[in-house]
PDB file of C-alpha atoms in Angstrom:
ATOM      1  CA  MET A   1      -0.118   0.320  32.824  1.00 38.00           C
ATOM      2  CA  VAL A   2      -0.695   1.227  29.210  1.00 39.00           C
ATOM      3  CA  ASP A   3      -4.308   0.737  28.193  1.00 38.00           C
ATOM      4  CA  GLN A   4      -4.508   0.739  24.444  1.00 42.00           C
ATOM      5  CA  VAL A   5      -5.499  -1.456  21.565  1.00 40.00           C
ATOM      6  CA  SER A   6      -2.517  -2.558  19.520  1.00 50.00           C
ATOM      7  CA  VAL A   7      -2.750  -2.858  15.782  1.00 54.00           C
ATOM      8  CA  PHE A   8       0.027  -4.967  14.361  1.00 66.00           C
ATOM      9  CA  SER A   9       0.473  -3.394  10.930  1.00 83.00           C
ATOM     10  CA  ASP A  10       2.104  -4.931   7.877  1.00 87.00           C
ATOM     11  CA  ALA A  11       5.143  -2.758   8.614  1.00 91.00           C
ATOM     12  CA  HIS A  12       5.412  -4.182  12.140  1.00 90.00           C
ATOM     13  CA  LYS A  13       5.039  -7.726  10.837  1.00 92.00           C
ATOM     14  CA  ALA A  14       7.728  -7.136   8.206  1.00 93.00           C
ATOM     15  CA  VAL A  15      10.235  -5.768  10.726  1.00 95.00           C
ATOM     16  CA  VAL A  16       9.595  -8.603  13.195  1.00 95.00           C
ATOM     17  CA  LYS A  17       9.955 -11.183  10.418  1.00 94.00           C
ATOM     18  CA  LEU A  18      13.276  -9.674   9.294  1.00 95.00           C
ATOM     19  CA  LEU A  19      14.642  -9.399  12.832  1.00 96.00           C
ATOM     20  CA  ASN A  20      13.705 -13.028  13.487  1.00 95.00           C
ATOM     21  CA  ALA A  21      15.371 -14.092  10.233  1.00 95.00           C
ATOM     22  CA  TRP A  22      18.529 -12.248  11.310  1.00 94.00           C
ATOM     23  CA  GLY A  23      18.502 -14.079  14.654  1.00 95.00           C
ATOM     24  CA  VAL A  24      17.687 -11.016  16.755  1.00 95.00           C
ATOM     25  CA  GLU A  25      16.111 -11.891  20.106  1.00 95.00           C
ATOM     26  CA  LEU A  26      13.055  -9.712  20.632  1.00 96.00           C
ATOM     27  CA  MET A  27       9.854  -9.291  22.569  1.00 96.00           C
ATOM     28  CA  ILE A  28       6.805  -7.710  20.954  1.00 94.00           C
ATOM     29  CA  GLU A  29       4.622  -4.966  22.467  1.00 93.00           C
ATOM     30  CA  VAL A  30       6.410  -4.525  25.795  1.00 95.00           C
ATOM     31  CA  ASP A  31       5.200  -2.063  28.404  1.00 95.00           C
ATOM     32  CA  PHE A  32       7.487   0.577  29.851  1.00 96.00           C
ATOM     33  CA  PRO A  33       4.806   2.583  31.659  1.00 94.00           C
ATOM     34  CA  PRO A  34       3.326   4.854  30.641  1.00 94.00           C
ATOM     35  CA  TYR A  35       4.483   3.689  27.206  1.00 95.00           C
ATOM     36  CA  ARG A  36       4.504   0.508  25.160  1.00 95.00           C
ATOM     37  CA  VAL A  37       7.285  -0.181  22.659  1.00 96.00           C
ATOM     38  CA  ASP A  38       6.762  -2.118  19.435  1.00 95.00           C
ATOM     39  CA  CYS A  39       9.807  -4.357  19.907  1.00 96.00           C
ATOM     40  CA  TYR A  40      12.122  -4.802  22.862  1.00 97.00           C
ATOM     41  CA  LEU A  41      15.605  -6.250  22.322  1.00 97.00           C
ATOM     42  CA  PRO A  42      16.555  -7.770  25.699  1.00 96.00           C
ATOM     43  CA  THR A  43      20.202  -8.480  24.866  1.00 95.00           C
ATOM     44  CA  LEU A  44      20.649  -4.819  23.909  1.00 97.00           C
ATOM     45  CA  HIS A  45      18.157  -3.366  26.413  1.00 97.00           C
ATOM     46  CA  ALA A  46      16.803  -1.223  23.594  1.00 98.00           C
ATOM     47  CA  ALA A  47      13.558  -0.684  21.718  1.00 98.00           C
ATOM     48  CA  ILE A  48      12.533  -0.541  18.088  1.00 97.00           C
ATOM     49  CA  GLU A  49       9.578   1.587  17.066  1.00 96.00           C
ATOM     50  CA  ILE A  50       7.911   1.428  13.672  1.00 94.00           C
ATOM     51  CA  ASP A  51       6.583   4.896  12.873  1.00 90.00           C
ATOM     52  CA  GLY A  52       3.358   5.061  10.929  1.00 82.00           C
ATOM     53  CA  PRO A  53       1.552   8.177   9.742  1.00 74.00           C
ATOM     54  CA  GLN A  54       0.176   8.896  13.233  1.00 77.00           C
ATOM     55  CA  HIS A  55       3.656   9.549  14.632  1.00 68.00           C
ATOM     56  CA  SER A  56       4.881  13.045  15.397  1.00 80.00           C
ATOM     57  CA  ALA A  57       8.632  13.713  15.360  1.00 82.00           C
ATOM     58  CA  LYS A  58       8.419  16.168  18.264  1.00 88.00           C
ATOM     59  CA  ARG A  59       6.226  13.895  20.381  1.00 91.00           C
ATOM     60  CA  ASP A  60       8.444  10.889  19.556  1.00 91.00           C
ATOM     61  CA  ARG A  61      11.595  12.769  20.617  1.00 93.00           C
ATOM     62  CA  ILE A  62      10.001  13.596  23.963  1.00 95.00           C
ATOM     63  CA  ARG A  63       8.837   9.998  24.386  1.00 96.00           C
ATOM     64  CA  ASP A  64      12.273   8.617  23.482  1.00 97.00           C
ATOM     65  CA  GLN A  65      13.916  10.982  25.955  1.00 97.00           C
ATOM     66  CA  LYS A  66      11.546   9.888  28.729  1.00 97.00           C
ATOM     67  CA  LEU A  67      12.143   6.204  27.950  1.00 98.00           C
ATOM     68  CA  PHE A  68      15.884   6.754  28.134  1.00 97.00           C
ATOM     69  CA  THR A  69      15.707   8.841  31.301  1.00 96.00           C
ATOM     70  CA  GLN A  70      13.379   6.509  33.194  1.00 95.00           C
ATOM     71  CA  TYR A  71      14.439   3.116  31.799  1.00 97.00           C
ATOM     72  CA  SER A  72      17.871   3.757  30.212  1.00 97.00           C
ATOM     73  CA  LEU A  73      16.179   2.504  27.048  1.00 98.00           C
ATOM     74  CA  PRO A  74      17.457   3.815  23.711  1.00 98.00           C
ATOM     75  CA  VAL A  75      14.948   3.721  20.858  1.00 98.00           C
ATOM     76  CA  PHE A  76      15.650   2.908  17.205  1.00 98.00           C
ATOM     77  CA  ARG A  77      12.994   4.197  14.808  1.00 97.00           C
ATOM     78  CA  ILE A  78      11.984   2.787  11.436  1.00 96.00           C
ATOM     79  CA  LYS A  79       9.537   4.604   9.177  1.00 93.00           C
ATOM     80  CA  ALA A  80       6.637   2.330   8.269  1.00 91.00           C
ATOM     81  CA  THR A  81       7.105   3.253   4.617  1.00 91.00           C
ATOM     82  CA  GLN A  82      10.642   1.812   4.779  1.00 93.00           C
ATOM     83  CA  ALA A  83       9.902  -1.255   6.919  1.00 92.00           C
ATOM     84  CA  LEU A  84       9.627  -3.568   3.918  1.00 90.00           C
ATOM     85  CA  HIS A  85      12.956  -2.315   2.559  1.00 92.00           C
ATOM     86  CA  PRO A  86      15.742  -2.998   5.075  1.00 93.00           C
ATOM     87  CA  LYS A  87      18.310  -1.447   2.748  1.00 93.00           C
ATOM     88  CA  TYR A  88      17.040   1.890   4.123  1.00 92.00           C
ATOM     89  CA  TRP A  89      17.576   1.045   7.794  1.00 96.00           C
ATOM     90  CA  ARG A  90      19.682  -2.080   8.328  1.00 95.00           C
ATOM     91  CA  ASN A  91      23.043  -0.244   8.387  1.00 96.00           C
ATOM     92  CA  ARG A  92      21.624   2.302  10.836  1.00 97.00           C
ATOM     93  CA  LEU A  93      20.423  -0.576  13.022  1.00 96.00           C
ATOM     94  CA  VAL A  94      23.922  -2.101  13.023  1.00 96.00           C
ATOM     95  CA  GLU A  95      25.365   1.292  14.039  1.00 98.00           C
ATOM     96  CA  PHE A  96      22.722   1.603  16.768  1.00 98.00           C
ATOM     97  CA  TYR A  97      23.647  -1.860  18.048  1.00 96.00           C
ATOM     98  CA  GLU A  98      27.349  -1.025  18.073  1.00 97.00           C
ATOM     99  CA  GLU A  99      26.678   2.226  19.928  1.00 98.00           C
ATOM    100  CA  PHE A 100      24.697   0.605  22.746  1.00 97.00           C
ATOM    101  CA  VAL A 101      25.880  -3.009  23.064  1.00 97.00           C
ATOM    102  CA  ASP A 102      28.691  -2.319  25.523  1.00 96.00           C
ATOM    103  CA  SER A 103      26.396  -0.476  27.937  1.00 97.00           C
ATOM    104  CA  ALA A 104      23.385  -2.828  27.669  1.00 96.00           C
ATOM    105  CA  HIS A 105      23.976  -4.771  30.881  1.00 95.00           C
ATOM    106  CA  GLU A 106      24.686  -1.633  32.906  1.00 96.00           C
ATOM    107  CA  ARG A 107      21.638   0.181  31.497  1.00 95.00           C
ATOM    108  CA  TRP A 108      19.370  -2.767  32.285  1.00 93.00           C
ATOM    109  CA  HIS A 109      20.652  -2.941  35.872  1.00 92.00           C
ATOM    110  CA  GLN A 110      19.863   0.769  36.314  1.00 90.00           C
ATOM    111  CA  CYS A 111      16.164   0.120  35.734  1.00 89.00           C
ATOM    112  CA  ARG A 112      15.657  -3.536  36.691  1.00 88.00           C
ATOM    113  CA  ASP A 113      13.690  -2.668  39.841  1.00 88.00           C
ATOM    114  CA  GLU A 114      11.219  -0.689  37.709  1.00 86.00           C
ATOM    115  CA  THR A 115      10.877  -3.486  35.140  1.00 87.00           C
ATOM    116  CA  PRO A 116      10.298  -6.748  37.059  1.00 84.00           C
ATOM    117  CA  TRP A 117       8.436  -8.195  34.046  1.00 81.00           C
ATOM    118  CA  LEU A 118      11.653  -8.318  31.996  1.00 81.00           C
TER     119      LEU A 118
END
């Protein structure tokens, strides 16, 4: 299991607050070993990651690929510097939702044995 200390930044709080206001069902800080995602959207079987300055594009691409391969979990990324300004990412989030909503149930069933906590 992931063993790390989580710091819930202002950017994370802002995104969670907005998603809640928009009626998006979400779980915070969910483990998908060996990783932990910032937000998990169960109805979409997808993750949202808020990328602070410590994030590396190359490392994140590899991580996202592994999450999709092992858990059929697509990842939507929001830059921490844009988290407080949904005009920069809300339309992309809608497109992400539309891309993955039809396959959500099937993707979740592909990994349900590996994710009994969901």
